[in-house]
GROMACS .gro file of C-alpha atoms in nm:
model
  444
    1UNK     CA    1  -1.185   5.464  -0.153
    2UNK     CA    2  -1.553   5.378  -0.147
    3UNK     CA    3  -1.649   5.079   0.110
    4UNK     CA    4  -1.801   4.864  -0.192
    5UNK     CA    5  -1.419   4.904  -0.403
    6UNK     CA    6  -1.237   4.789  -0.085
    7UNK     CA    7  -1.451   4.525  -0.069
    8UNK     CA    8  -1.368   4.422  -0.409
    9UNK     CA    9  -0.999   4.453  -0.374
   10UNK     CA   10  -1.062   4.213  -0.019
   11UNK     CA   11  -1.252   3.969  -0.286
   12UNK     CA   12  -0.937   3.969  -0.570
   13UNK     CA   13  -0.676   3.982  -0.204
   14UNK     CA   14  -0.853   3.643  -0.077
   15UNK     CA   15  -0.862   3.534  -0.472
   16UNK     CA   16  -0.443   3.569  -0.472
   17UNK     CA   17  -0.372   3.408  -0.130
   18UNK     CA   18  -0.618   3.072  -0.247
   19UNK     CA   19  -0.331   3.097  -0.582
   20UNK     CA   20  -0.048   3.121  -0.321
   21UNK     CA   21  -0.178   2.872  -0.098
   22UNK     CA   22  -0.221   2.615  -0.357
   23UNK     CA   23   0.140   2.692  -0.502
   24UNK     CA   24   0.277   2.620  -0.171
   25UNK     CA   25   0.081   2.332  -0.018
   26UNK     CA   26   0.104   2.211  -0.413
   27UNK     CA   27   0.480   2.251  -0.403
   28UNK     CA   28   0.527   2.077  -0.043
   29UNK     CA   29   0.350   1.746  -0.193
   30UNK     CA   30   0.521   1.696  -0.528
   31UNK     CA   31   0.833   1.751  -0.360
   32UNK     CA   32   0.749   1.500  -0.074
   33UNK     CA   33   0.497   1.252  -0.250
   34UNK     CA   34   0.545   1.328  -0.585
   35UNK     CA   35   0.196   1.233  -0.615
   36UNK     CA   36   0.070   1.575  -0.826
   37UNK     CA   37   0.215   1.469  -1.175
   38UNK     CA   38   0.271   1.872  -1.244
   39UNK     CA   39   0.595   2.048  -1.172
   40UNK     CA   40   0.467   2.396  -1.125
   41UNK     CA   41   0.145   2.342  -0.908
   42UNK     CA   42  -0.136   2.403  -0.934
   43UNK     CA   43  -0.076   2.457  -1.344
   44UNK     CA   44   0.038   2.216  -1.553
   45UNK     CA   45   0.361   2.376  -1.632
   46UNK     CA   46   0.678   2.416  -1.618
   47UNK     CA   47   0.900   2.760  -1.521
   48UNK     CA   48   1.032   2.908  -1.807
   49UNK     CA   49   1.063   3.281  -1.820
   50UNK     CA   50   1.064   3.378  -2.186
   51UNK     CA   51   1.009   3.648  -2.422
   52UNK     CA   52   0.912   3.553  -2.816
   53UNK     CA   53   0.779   3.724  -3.087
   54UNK     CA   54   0.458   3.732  -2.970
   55UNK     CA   55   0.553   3.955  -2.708
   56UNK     CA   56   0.522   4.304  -2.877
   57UNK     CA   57   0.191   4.213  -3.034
   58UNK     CA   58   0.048   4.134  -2.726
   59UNK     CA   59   0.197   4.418  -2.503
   60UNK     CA   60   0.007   4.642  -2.766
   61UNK     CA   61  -0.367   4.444  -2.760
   62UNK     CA   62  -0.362   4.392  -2.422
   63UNK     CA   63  -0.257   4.801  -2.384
   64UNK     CA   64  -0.531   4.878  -2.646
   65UNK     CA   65  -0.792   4.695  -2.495
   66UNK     CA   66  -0.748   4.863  -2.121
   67UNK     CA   67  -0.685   5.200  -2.279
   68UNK     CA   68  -0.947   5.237  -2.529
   69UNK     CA   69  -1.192   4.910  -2.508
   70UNK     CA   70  -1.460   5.013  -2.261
   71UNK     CA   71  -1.524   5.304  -2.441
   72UNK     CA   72  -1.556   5.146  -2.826
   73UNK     CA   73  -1.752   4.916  -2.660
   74UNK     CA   74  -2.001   5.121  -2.491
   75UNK     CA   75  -1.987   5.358  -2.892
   76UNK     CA   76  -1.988   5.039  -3.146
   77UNK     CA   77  -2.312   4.942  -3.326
   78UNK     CA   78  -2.433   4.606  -3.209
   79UNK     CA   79  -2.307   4.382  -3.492
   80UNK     CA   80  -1.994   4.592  -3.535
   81UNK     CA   81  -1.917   4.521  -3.146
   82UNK     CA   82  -1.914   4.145  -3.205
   83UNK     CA   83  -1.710   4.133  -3.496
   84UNK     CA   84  -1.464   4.386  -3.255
   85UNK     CA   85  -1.482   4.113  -2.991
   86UNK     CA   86  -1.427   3.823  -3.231
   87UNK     CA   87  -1.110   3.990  -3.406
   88UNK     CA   88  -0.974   4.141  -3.039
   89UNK     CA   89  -0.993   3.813  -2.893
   90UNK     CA   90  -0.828   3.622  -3.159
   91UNK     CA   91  -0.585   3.894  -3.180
   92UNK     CA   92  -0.477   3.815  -2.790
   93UNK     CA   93  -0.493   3.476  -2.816
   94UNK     CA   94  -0.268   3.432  -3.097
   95UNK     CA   95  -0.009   3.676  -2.944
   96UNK     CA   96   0.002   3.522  -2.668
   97UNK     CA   97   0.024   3.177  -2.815
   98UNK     CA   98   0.308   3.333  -3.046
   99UNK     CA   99   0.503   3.411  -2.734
  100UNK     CA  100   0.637   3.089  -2.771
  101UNK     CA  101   0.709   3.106  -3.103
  102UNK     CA  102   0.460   2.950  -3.401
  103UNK     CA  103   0.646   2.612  -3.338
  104UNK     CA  104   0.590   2.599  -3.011
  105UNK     CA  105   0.311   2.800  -2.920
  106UNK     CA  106   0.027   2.693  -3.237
  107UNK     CA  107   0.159   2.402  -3.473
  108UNK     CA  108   0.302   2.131  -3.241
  109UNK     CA  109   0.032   2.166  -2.982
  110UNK     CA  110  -0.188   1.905  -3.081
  111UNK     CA  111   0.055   1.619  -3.233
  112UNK     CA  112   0.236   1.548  -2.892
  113UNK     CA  113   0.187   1.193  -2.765
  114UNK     CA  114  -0.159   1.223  -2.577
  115UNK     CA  115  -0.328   1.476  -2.850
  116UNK     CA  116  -0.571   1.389  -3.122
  117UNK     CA  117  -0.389   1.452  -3.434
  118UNK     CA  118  -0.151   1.153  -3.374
  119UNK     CA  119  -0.455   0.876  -3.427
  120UNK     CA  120  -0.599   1.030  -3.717
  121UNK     CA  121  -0.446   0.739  -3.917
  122UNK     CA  122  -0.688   0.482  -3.735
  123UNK     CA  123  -0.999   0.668  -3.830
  124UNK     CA  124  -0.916   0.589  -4.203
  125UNK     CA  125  -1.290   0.403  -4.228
  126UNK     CA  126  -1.488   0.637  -3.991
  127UNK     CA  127  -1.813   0.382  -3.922
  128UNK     CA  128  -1.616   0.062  -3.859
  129UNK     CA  129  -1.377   0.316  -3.582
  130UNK     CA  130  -1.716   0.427  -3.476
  131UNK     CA  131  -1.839   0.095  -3.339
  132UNK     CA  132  -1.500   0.021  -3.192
  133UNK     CA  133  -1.418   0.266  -3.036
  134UNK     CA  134  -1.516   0.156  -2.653
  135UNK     CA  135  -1.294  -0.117  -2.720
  136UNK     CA  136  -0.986   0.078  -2.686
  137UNK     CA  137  -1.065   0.320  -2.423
  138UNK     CA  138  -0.944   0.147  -2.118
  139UNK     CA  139  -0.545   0.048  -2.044
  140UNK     CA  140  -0.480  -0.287  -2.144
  141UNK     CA  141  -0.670  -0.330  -2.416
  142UNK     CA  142  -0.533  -0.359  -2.752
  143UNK     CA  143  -0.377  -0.052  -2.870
  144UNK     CA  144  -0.574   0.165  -2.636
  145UNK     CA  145  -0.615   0.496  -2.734
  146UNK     CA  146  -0.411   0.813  -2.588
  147UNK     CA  147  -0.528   1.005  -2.307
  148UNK     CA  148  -0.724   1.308  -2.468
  149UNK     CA  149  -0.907   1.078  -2.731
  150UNK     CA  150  -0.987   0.799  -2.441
  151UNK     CA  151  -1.106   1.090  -2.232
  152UNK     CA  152  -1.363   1.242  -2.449
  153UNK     CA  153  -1.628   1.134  -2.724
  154UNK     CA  154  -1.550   1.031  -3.061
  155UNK     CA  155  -1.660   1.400  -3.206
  156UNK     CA  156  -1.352   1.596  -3.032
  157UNK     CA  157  -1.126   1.362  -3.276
  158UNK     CA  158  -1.356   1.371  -3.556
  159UNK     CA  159  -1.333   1.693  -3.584
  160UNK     CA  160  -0.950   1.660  -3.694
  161UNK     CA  161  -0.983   1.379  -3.870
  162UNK     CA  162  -1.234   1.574  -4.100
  163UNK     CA  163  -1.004   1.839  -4.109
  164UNK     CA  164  -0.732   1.657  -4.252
  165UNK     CA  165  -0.990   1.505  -4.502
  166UNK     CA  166  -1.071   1.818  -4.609
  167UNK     CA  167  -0.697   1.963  -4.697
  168UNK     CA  168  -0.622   2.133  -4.388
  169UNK     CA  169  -0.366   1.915  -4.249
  170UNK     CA  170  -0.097   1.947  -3.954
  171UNK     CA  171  -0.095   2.139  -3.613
  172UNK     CA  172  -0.116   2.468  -3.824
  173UNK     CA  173  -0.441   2.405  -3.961
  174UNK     CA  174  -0.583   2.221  -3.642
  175UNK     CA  175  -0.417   2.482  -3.384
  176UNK     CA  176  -0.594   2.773  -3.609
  177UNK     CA  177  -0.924   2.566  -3.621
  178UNK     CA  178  -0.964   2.559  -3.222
  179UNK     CA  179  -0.809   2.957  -3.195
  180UNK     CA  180  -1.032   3.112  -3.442
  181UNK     CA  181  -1.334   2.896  -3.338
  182UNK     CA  182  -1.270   2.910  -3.006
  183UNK     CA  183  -1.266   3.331  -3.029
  184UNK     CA  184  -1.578   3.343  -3.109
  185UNK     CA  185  -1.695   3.212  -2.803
  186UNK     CA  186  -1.716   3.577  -2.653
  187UNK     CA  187  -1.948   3.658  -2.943
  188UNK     CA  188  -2.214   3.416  -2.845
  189UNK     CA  189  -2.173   3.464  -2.462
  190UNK     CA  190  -2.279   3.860  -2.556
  191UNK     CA  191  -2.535   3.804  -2.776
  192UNK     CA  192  -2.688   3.586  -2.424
  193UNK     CA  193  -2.598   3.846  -2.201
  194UNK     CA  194  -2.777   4.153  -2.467
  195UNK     CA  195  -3.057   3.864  -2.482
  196UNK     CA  196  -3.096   3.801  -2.126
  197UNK     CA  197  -2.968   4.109  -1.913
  198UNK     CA  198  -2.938   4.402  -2.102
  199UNK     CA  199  -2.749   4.560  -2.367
  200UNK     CA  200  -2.549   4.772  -2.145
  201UNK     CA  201  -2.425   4.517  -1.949
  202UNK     CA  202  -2.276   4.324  -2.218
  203UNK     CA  203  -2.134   4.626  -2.333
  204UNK     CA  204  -1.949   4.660  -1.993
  205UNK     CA  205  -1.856   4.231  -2.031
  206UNK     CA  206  -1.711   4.291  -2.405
  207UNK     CA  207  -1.356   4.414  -2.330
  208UNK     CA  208  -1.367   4.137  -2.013
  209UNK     CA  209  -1.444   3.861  -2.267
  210UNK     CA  210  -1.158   3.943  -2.482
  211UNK     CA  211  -0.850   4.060  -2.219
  212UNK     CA  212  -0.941   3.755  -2.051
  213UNK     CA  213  -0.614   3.510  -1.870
  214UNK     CA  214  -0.805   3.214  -2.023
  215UNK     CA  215  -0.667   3.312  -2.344
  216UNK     CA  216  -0.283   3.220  -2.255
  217UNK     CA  217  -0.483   2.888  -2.269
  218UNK     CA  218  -0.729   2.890  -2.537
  219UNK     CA  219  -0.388   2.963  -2.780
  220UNK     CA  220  -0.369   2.642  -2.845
  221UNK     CA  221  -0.616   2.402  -2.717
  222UNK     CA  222  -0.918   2.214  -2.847
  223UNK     CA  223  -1.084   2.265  -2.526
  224UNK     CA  224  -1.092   2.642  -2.627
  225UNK     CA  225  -1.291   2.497  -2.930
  226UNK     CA  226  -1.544   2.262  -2.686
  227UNK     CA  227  -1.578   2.639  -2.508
  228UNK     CA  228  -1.709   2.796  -2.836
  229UNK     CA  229  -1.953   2.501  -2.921
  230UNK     CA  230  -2.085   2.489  -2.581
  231UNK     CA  231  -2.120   2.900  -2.548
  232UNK     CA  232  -2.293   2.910  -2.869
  233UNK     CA  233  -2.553   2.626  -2.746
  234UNK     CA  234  -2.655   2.860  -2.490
  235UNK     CA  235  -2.620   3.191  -2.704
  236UNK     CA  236  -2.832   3.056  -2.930
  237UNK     CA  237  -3.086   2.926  -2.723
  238UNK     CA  238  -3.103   3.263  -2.558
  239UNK     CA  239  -3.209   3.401  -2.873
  240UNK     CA  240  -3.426   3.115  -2.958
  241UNK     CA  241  -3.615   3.217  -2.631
  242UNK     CA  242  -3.611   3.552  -2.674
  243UNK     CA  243  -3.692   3.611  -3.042
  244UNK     CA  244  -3.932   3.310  -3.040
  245UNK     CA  245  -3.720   3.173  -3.316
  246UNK     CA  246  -3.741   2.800  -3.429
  247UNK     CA  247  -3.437   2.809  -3.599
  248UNK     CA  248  -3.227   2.872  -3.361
  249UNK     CA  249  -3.368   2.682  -3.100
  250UNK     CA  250  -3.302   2.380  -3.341
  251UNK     CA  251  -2.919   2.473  -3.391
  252UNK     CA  252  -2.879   2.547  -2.960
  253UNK     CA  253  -2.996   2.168  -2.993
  254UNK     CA  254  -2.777   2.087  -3.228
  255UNK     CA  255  -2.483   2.280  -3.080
  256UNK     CA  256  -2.546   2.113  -2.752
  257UNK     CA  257  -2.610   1.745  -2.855
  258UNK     CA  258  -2.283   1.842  -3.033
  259UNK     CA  259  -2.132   1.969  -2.734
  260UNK     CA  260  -2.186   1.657  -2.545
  261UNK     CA  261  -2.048   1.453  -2.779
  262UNK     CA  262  -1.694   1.684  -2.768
  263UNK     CA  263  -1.682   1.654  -2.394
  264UNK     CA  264  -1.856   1.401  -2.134
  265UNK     CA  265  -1.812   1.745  -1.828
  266UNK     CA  266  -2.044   1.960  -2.083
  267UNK     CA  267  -2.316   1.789  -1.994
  268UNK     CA  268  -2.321   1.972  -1.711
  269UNK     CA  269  -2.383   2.269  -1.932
  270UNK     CA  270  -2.769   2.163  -1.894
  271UNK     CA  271  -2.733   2.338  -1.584
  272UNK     CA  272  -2.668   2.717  -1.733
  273UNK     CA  273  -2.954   2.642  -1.944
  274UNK     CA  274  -3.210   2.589  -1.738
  275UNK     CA  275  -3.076   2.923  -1.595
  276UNK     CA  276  -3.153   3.039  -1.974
  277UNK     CA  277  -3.458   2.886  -2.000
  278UNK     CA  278  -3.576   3.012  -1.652
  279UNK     CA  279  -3.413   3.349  -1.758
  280UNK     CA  280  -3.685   3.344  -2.070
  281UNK     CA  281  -3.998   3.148  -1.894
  282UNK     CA  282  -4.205   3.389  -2.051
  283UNK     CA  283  -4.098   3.417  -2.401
  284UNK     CA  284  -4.127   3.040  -2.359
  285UNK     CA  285  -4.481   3.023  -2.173
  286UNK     CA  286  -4.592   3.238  -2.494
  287UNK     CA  287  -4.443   2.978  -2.784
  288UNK     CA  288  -4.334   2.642  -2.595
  289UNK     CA  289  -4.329   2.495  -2.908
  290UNK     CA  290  -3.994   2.616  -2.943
  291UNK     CA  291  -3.891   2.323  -2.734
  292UNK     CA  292  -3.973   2.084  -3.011
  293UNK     CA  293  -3.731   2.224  -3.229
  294UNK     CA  294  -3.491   2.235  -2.978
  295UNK     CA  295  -3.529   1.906  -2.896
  296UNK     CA  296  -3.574   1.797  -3.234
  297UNK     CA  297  -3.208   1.955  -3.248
  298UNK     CA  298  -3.049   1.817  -2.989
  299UNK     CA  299  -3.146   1.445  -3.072
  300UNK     CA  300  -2.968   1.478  -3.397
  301UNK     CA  301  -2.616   1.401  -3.283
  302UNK     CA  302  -2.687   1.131  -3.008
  303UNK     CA  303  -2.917   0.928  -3.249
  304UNK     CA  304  -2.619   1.001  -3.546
  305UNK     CA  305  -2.338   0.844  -3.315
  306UNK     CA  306  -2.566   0.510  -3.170
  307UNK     CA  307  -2.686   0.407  -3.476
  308UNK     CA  308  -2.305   0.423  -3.607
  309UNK     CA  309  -2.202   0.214  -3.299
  310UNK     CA  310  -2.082   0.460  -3.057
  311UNK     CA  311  -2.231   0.434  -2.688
  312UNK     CA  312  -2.241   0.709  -2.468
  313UNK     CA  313  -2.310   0.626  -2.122
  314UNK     CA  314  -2.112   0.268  -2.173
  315UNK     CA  315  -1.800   0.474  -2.329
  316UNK     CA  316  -1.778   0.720  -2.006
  317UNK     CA  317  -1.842   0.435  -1.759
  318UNK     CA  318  -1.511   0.322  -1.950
  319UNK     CA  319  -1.349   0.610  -1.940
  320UNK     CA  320  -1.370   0.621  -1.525
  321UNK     CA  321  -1.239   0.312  -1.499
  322UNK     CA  322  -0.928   0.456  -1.741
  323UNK     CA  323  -0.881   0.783  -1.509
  324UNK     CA  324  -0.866   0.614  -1.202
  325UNK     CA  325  -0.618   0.357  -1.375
  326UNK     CA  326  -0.401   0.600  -1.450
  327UNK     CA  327  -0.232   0.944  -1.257
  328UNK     CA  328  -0.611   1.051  -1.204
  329UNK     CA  329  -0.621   0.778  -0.993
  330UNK     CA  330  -0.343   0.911  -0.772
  331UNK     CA  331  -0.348   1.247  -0.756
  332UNK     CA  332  -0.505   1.324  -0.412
  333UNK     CA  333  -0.882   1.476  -0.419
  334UNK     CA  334  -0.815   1.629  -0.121
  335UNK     CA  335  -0.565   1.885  -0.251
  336UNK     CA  336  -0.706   1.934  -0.630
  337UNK     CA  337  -1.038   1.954  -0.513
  338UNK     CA  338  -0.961   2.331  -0.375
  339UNK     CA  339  -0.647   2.401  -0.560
  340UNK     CA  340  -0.870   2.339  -0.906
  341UNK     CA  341  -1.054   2.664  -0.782
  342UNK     CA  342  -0.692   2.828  -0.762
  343UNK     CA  343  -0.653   2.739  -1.133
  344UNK     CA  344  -1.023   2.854  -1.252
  345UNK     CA  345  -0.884   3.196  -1.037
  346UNK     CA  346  -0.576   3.194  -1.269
  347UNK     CA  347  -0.776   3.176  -1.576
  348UNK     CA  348  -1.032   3.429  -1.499
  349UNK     CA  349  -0.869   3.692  -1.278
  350UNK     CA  350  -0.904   3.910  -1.053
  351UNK     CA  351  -1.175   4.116  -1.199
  352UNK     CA  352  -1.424   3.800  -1.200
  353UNK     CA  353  -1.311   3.729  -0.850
  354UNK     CA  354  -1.456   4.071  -0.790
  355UNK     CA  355  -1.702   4.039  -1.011
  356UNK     CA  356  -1.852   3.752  -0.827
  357UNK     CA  357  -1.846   3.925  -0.509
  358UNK     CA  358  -2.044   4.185  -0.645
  359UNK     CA  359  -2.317   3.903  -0.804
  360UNK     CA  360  -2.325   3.771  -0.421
  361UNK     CA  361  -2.401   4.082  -0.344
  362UNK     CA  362  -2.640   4.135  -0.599
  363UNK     CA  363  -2.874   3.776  -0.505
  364UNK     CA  364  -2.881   3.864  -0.119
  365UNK     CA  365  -3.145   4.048  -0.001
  366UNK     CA  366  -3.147   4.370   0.111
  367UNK     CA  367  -3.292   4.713   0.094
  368UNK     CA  368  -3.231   4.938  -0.167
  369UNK     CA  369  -3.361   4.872  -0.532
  370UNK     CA  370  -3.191   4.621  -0.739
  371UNK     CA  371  -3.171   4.673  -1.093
  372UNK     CA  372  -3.374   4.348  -1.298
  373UNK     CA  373  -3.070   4.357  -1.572
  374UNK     CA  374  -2.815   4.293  -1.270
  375UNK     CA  375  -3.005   4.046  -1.104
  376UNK     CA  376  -3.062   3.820  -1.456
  377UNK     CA  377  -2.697   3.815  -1.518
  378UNK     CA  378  -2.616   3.719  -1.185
  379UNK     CA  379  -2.845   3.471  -1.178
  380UNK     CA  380  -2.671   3.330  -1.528
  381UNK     CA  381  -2.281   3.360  -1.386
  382UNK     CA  382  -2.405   3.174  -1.064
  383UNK     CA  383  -2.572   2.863  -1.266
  384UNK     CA  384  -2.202   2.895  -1.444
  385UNK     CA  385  -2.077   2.855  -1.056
  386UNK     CA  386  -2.284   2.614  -0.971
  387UNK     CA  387  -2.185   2.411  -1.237
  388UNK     CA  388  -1.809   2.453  -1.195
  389UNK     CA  389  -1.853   2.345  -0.894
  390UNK     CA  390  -2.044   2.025  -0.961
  391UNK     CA  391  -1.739   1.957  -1.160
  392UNK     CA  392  -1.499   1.978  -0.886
  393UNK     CA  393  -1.650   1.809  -0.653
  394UNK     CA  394  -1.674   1.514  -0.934
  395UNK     CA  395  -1.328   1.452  -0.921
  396UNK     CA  396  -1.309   1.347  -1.274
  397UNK     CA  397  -1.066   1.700  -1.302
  398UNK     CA  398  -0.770   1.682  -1.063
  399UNK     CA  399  -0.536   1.920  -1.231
  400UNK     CA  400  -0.512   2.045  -1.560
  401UNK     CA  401  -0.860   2.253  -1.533
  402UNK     CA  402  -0.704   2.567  -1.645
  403UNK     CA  403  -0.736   2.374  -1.971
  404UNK     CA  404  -1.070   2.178  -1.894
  405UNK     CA  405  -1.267   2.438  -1.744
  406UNK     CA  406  -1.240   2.711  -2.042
  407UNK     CA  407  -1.624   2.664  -2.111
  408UNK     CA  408  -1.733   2.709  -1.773
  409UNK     CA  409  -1.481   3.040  -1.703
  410UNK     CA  410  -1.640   3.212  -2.029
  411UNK     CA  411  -1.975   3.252  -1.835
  412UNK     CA  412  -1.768   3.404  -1.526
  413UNK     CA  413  -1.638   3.639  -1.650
  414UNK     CA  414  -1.926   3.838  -1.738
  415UNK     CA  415  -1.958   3.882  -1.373
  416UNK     CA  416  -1.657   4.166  -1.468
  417UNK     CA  417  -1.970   4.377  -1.575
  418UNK     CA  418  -2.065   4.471  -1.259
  419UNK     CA  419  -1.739   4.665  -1.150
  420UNK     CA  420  -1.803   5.012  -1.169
  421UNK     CA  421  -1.457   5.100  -1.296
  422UNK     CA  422  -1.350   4.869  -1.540
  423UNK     CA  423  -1.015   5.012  -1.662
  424UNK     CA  424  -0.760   4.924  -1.333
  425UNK     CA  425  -0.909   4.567  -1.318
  426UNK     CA  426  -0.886   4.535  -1.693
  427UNK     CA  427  -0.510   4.600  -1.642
  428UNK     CA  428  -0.473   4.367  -1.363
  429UNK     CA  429  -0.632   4.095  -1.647
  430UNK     CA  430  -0.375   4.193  -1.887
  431UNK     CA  431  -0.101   4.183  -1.629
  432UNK     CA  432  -0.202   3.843  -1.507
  433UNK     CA  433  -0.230   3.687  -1.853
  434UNK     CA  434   0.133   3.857  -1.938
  435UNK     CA  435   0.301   3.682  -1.638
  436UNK     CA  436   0.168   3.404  -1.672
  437UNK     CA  437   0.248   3.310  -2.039
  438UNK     CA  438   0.589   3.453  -2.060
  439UNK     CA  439   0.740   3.306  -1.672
  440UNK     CA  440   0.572   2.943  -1.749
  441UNK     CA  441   0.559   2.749  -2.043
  442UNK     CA  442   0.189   2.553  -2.048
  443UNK     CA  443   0.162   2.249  -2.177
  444UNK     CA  444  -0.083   1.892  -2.130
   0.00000   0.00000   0.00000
């Protein structure tokens, strides 16, 4: 065993005992102070070991993808690689989901209490719900809304509603919406990665992206949806930079005025772009008109919702006085605000934990060439970090960030492209995800 693999396997050791740690310490204070508001700390679960039908189908992707997916992705054309990545993905996700049955596991997800389908009746004249919005987003006011539509902007429940307007009514339709959406997410974090690094390195990240533990999550949840539309801001502005293409640096605006508008955190996805811009200085130095159609882009959204009514900063200056009024106002900071890192561990993996040892390793100095492709993608993964972590220390996510944090552990993972043997920690992915989704049964 090589000195650099044993390192590696310290990195995923130190990754499992911050998981075990948080169980335990998590454990000792529901039981005591009941103050956590989770019963299987630091996940937002419940113990339930379970097989379901979903469980053959996944046993065979997730076998598929160690076995055979780091060498289809290295063979694959390009464009037929991304369509492999998109259908994979999905593929996992739904089998996974399906482990708990198509009931369970996809249509009911997003009618319970706190979820957006169940106010879709109030948005029956869009402008007038529009300008009144902020009036319901804090407890006590009349008919406030639920948690998940309080807690993010108007375009997260849009979405739905316009759903249902269009035919495609029910949990089915929306639970299918935010998996098949939400798979392409990998797509657009490669096409950054081939944009940005190098081809072969998103090669390597491919079968990562898809075997990836965030998918016991992403099957079903609209914040696997928020995950695509934030990825494919930055995708696309990576090729907007790169290509010197005006078109898409007007839909990365779009995409990330959008974005912001899904979820008040993914603003801090302005971070990992300025990575991407810094990434592309000189594509940009040579046409920085480009930033006018980005901009031009990204305006469209914000201007759309304030002239309908809807206020941005006043609506999340709401929405903190909401969270503190309610559990997120008791759960203690000082737990969550190291066990949250447990959960982001739980939803990448081992591999990433790894994998970001080896980007460390790849920013310090040292003798020895470094190669330019390595150090550009771990200069993306650690504006991903550095973002994360801007979240946590926020404390507007005490538990639950398995679920919130699916756009930032996308960009993570392609730290899994560094690990010279990708097969054994692919397994240990699969493995994790497995466990996970059939011994607890996730919910929000």
């Amino acid at each position: 065993m090589t000195r650099s693999l044993r390192r590696d396997l310290y990195a995923a050791g130190a990754a499992a005992l911050l998981v075990t740690a948080a169980v335990l310490v998590g454990r000792h204070i529901q039981d005591t102070r009941h103050t956590l508001f989770v019963h299987w700390p630091p996940l937002f679960a419940d113990w339930d070991p379970h097989l379901g039908p979903g469980t053959p189908a996944a046993l065979a992707v997730a076998a598929a993808t160690a076995a055979y997916g780091p060498a289809v992705a290295a063979r694959l054309p390009w464009r037929g690689l991304l369509a492999a990545a998109w259908a994979a993905a999905q593929a996992w996700i739904v089998s996974l989901a399906l482990v708990d049955g198509w009931h369970q596991g996809i249509a009911v997800r997003l009618t319970t209490r706190n979820e957006y389908l169940r106010v879709i009746g109030r948005f029956h004249d869009i402008p007038a719900t529009l300008r009144d919005f902020t009036h319901h987003i804090v407890s006590g006011t009349p008919d406030p809304w639920p948690a998940h539509i309080a807690g993010h902007p108007p375009a997260a429940t849009l979405t739905f509603v316009l759903l249902d307007r269009i035919g495609l009514r029910g949990g089915g339709w929306a639970g299918m919406w935010c998996i098949t959406v939400g798979a392409t997410g990998c797509v657009a974090v490669l096409n950054a990665l081939r944009a940005l690094a190098d081809e072969t390195l998103a090669r390597r990240a491919a079968p990562f992206l898809v075997l990836a533990p965030a998918a016991v999550w992403q099957g079903t949840s609209a914040d696997g949806y928020f995950a695509a539309a934030a990825a494919w801001s930055l995708g696309l502005l990576a090729l907007a930079l790169t290509r010197r293409s005006h078109g898409y640096a007007a839909a990365s605006g779009l995409l990330f005025g959008l974005t912001c508008y899904l979820s008040y955190g993914l603003t801090l996805f302005a971070l990992i772009g300025g990575a991407v811009v810094a990434l592309a200085r000189r594509e940009l130095r040579e046409r920085p008109a480009l930033l006018l159609s980005l901009f031009a882009g990204l305006a469209v959204f914000p201007v759309a919702f304030t002239l309908a009514g809807f206020d941005w900063w006043h609506a999340y200056h709401l929405l903190v006085t909401r969270y503190y009024q309610g559990i997120g106002g008791t759960r203690p900071y000082g737990y969550w605000v190291w066990a949250n890192l447990a959960c982001t561990v739980l939803i990448t993996g081992p591999a990433t934990a790894a994998g970001l040892r080896r980007t460390t390793t790849t920013l310090l100095p040292r003798t020895g060439a470094r190669r330019p492709a390595d150090l550009r993608l771990a200069l993306l993964v650690t504006a991903a970090l550095l973002a994360l972590l801007v979240a946590d220390l926020s404390g507007m996510s005490k538990a639950e960030t398995e679920r919130i944090w699916l756009p930032f552990a996308l960009w993570l993972l392609p730290a899994c492209a560094l690990l010279p043997r990708p097969r054994p920690w692919l397994i240990a992915q699969a493995i994790l995800a497995l466990l996970l989704n059939h011994l607890l049964l996730t919910g929000w």
